[in-house]
Coordinates of N, CA, C and O in Angstrom, one line a residue:
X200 N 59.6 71.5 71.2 CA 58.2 71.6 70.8 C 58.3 72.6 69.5 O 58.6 73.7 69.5
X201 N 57.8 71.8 68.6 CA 58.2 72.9 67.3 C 56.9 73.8 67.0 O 55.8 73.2 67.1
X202 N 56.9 74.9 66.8 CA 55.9 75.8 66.0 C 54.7 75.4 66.1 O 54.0 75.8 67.1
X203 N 54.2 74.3 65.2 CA 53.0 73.9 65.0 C 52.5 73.6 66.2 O 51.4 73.9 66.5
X204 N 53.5 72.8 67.1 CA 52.7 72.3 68.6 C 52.0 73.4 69.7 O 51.1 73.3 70.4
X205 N 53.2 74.5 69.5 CA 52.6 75.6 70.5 C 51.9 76.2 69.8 O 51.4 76.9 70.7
X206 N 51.3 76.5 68.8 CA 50.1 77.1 68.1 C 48.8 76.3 68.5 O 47.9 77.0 69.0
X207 N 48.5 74.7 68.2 CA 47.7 74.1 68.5 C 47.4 74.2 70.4 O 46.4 74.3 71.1
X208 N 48.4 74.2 70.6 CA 48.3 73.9 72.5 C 47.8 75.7 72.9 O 47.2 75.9 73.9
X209 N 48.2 76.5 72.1 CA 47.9 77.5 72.6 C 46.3 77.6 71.9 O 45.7 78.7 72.2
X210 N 45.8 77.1 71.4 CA 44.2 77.3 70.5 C 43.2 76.3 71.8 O 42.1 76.6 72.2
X211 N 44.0 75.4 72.0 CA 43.0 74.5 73.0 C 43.4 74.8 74.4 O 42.9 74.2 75.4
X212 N 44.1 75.6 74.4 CA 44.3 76.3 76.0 C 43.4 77.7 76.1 O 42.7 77.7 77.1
X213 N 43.3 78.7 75.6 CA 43.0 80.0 75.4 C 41.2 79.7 75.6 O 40.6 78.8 75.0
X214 N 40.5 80.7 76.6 CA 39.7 80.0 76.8 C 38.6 81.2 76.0 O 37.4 81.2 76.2
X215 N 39.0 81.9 75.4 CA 38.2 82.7 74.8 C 38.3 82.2 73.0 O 39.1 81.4 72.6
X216 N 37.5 82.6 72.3 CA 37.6 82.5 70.8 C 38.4 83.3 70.3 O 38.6 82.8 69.2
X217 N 39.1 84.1 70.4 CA 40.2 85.0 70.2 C 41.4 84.8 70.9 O 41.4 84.6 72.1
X218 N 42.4 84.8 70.4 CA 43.9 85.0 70.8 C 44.4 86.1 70.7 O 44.7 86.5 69.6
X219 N 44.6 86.8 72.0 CA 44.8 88.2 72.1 C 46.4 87.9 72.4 O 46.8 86.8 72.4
X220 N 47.1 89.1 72.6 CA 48.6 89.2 72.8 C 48.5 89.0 74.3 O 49.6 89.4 74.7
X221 N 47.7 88.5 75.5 CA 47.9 88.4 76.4 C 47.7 86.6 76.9 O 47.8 86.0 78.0
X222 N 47.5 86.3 75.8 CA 47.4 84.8 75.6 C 48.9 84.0 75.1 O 49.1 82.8 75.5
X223 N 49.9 84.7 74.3 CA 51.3 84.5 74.5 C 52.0 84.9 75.2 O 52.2 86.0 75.7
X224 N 52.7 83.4 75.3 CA 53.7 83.2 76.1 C 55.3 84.3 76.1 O 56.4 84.2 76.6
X225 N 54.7 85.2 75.4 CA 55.9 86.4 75.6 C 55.3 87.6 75.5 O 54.2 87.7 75.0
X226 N 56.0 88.6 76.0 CA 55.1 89.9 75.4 C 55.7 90.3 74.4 O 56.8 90.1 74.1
X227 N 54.7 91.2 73.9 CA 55.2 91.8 72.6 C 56.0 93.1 72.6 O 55.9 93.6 73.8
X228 N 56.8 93.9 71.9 CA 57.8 94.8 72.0 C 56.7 95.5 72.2 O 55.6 95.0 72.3
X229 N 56.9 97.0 72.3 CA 55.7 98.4 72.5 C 56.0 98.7 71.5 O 55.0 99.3 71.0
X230 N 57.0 98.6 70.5 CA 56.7 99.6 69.4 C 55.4 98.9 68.5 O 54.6 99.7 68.0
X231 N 55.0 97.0 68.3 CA 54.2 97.0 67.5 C 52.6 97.3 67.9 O 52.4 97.1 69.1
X232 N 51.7 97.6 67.3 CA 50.7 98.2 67.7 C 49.6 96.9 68.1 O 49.6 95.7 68.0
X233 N 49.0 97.6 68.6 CA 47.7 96.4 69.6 C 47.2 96.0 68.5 O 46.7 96.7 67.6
X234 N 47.3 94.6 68.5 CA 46.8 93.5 67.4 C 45.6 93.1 67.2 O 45.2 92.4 66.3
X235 N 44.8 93.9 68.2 CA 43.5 93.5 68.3 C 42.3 94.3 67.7 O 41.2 94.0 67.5
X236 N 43.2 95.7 67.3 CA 42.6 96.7 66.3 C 42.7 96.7 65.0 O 42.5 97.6 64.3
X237 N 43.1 95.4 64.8 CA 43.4 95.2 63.1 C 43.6 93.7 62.9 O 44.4 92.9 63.3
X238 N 42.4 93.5 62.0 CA 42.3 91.9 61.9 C 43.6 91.4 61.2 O 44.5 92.1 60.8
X239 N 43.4 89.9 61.1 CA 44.8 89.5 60.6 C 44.6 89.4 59.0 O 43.5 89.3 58.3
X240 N 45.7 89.5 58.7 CA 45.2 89.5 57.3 C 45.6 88.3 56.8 O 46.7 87.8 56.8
X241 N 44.1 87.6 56.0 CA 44.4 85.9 55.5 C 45.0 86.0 53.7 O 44.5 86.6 52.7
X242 N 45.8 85.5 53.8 CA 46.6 84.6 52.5 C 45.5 85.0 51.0 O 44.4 84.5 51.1
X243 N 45.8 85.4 50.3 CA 44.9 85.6 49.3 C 44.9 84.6 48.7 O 46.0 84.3 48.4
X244 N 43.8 83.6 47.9 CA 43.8 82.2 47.5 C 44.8 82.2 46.8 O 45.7 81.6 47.5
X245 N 45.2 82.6 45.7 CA 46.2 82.2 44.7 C 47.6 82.2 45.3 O 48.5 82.0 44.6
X246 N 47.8 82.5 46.4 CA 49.5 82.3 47.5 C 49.4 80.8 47.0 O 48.6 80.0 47.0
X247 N 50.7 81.0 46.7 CA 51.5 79.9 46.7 C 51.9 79.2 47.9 O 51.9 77.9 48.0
X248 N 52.3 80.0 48.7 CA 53.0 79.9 50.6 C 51.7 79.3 51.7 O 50.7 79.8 52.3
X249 N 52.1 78.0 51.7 CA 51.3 77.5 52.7 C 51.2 78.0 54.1 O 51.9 78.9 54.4
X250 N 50.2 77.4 55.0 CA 50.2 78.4 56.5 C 51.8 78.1 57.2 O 52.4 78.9 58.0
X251 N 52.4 76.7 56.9 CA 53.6 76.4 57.3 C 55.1 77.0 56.9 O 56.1 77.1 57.6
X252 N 54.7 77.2 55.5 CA 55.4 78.7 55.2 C 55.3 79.7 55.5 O 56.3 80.5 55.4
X253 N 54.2 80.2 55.9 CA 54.1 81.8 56.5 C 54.3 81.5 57.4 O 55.0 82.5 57.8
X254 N 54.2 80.9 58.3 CA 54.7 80.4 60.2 C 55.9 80.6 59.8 O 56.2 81.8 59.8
X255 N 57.0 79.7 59.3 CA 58.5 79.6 59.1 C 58.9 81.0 59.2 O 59.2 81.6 60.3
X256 N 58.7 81.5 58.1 CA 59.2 82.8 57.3 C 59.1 83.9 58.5 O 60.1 84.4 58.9
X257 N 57.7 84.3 59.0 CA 57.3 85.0 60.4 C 58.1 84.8 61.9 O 58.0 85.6 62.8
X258 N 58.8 83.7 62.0 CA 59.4 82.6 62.7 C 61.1 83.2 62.5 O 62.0 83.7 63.2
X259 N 60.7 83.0 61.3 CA 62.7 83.5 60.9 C 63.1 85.2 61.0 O 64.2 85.7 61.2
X260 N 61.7 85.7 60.7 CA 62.1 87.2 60.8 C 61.8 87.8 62.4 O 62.3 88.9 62.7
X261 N 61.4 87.4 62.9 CA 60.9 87.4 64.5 C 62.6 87.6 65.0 O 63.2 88.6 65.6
X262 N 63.2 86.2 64.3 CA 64.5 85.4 65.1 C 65.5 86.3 64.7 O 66.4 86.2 65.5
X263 N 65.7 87.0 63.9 CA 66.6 88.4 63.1 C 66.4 89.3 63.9 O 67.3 89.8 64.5
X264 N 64.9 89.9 64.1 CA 64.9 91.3 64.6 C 65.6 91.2 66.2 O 66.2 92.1 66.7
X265 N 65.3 89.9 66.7 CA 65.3 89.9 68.4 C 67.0 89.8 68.4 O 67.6 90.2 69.5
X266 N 67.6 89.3 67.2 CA 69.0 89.0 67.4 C 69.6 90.3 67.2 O 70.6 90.8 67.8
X267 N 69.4 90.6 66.8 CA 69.7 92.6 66.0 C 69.1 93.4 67.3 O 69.6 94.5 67.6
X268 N 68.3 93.1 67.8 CA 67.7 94.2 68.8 C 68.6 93.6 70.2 O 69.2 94.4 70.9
X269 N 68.9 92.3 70.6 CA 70.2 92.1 71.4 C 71.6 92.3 71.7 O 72.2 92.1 72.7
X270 N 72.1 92.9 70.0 CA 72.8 92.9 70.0 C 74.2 91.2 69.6 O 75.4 91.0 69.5
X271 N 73.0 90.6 69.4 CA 74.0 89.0 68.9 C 73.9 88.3 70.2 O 74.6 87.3 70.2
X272 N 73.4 88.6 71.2 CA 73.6 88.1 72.3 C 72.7 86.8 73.0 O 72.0 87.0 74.0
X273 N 72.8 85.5 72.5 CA 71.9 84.6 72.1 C 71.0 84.6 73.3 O 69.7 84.5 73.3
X274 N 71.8 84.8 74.6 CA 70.8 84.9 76.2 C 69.6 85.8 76.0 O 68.4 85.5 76.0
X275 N 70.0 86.9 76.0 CA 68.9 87.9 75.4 C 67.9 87.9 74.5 O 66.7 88.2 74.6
X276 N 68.6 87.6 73.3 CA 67.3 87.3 72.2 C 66.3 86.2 72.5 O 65.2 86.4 72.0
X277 N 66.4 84.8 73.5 CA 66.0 84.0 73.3 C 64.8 84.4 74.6 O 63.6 84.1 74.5
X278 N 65.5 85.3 75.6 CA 64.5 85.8 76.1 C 63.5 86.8 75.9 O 62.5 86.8 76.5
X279 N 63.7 87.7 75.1 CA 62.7 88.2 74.1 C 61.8 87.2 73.7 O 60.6 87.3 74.2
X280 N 61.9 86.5 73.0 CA 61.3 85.8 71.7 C 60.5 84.5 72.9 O 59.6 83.6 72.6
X281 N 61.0 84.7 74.2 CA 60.2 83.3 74.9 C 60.6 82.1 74.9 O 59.9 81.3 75.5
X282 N 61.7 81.7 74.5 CA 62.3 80.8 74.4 C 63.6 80.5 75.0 O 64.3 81.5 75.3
X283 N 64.2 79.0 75.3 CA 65.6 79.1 75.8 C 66.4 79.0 74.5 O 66.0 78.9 73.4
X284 N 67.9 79.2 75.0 CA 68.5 79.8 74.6 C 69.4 78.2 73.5 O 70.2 78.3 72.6
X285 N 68.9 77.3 74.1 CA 69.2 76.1 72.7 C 68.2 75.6 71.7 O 68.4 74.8 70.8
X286 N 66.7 76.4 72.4 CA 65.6 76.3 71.3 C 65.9 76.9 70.1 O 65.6 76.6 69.0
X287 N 66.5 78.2 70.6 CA 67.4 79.8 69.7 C 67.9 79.1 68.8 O 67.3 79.0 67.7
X288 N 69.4 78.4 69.2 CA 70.3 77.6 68.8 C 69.7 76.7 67.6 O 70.2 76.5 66.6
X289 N 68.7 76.3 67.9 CA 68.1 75.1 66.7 C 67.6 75.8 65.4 O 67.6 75.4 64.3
X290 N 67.3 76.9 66.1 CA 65.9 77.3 65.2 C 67.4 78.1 64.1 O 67.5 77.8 62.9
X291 N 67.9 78.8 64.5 CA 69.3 79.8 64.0 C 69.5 78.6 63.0 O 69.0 78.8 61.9
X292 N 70.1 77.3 63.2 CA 70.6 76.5 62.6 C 69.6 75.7 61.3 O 70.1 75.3 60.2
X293 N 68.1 75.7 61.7 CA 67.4 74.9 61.1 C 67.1 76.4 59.9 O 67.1 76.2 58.7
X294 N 67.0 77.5 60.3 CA 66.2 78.9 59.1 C 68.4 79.1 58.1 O 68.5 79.5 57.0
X295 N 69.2 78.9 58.8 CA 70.2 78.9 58.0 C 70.6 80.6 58.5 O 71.1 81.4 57.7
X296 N 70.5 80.9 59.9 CA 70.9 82.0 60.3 C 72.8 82.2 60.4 O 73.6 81.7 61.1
X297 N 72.8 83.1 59.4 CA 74.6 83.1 60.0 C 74.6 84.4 60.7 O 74.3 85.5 60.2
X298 N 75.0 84.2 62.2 CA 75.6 85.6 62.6 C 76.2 86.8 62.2 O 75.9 87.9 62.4
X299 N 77.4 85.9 61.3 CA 78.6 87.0 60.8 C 77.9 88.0 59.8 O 78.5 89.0 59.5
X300 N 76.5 87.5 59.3 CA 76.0 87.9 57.9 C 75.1 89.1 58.5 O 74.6 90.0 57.9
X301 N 75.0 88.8 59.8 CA 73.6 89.8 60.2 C 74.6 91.1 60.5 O 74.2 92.2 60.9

């Protein structure tokens, strides 16, 4: 299920008009702060970076920090991040992640 699908499934699931961090399917680390005290901030017109580019890009740095905060340890990161551990595998492969580099 790529990106786009669990964002949509998660908008017509959630039964409130807001998507709070208790509406994702993972929890979030404690160090980042409650999301709900600070609106999101939208794309200023003239961005170039479509919303499928900022998904990616957000997507690939998520997938860095969780591998770096595991220690390289794909079981771990993938449980962080909510995912199994060959969705990990795809996504590593599809953003052009090399281990050795991290």
């Amino acid at each position: 299920m790529c990106i786009r699908d669990r964002v949509e499934r998660l908008v017509i699931m959630t039964e409130t008009r807001v998507i709070g961090p208790e509406d994702l399917p993972f929890n979030p680390p404690e160090e980042y702060p409650d999301t709900r005290e600070y609106p999101v901030p939208l794309s200023s017109p003239d961005s170039r970076m479509g919303l499928i580019e900022e998904v990616e890009q957000l997507e690939r740095k998520r997938i860095v920090v969780a591998l770096q905060a595991s220690r390289f340890i794909l079981q771990n990161a993938s449980m962080t991040l909510g995912i199994t551990p060959r969705q990990l595998g795809y996504r590593i492969r599809k953003y052009g992640i090399t281990l050795k580099k991290l």
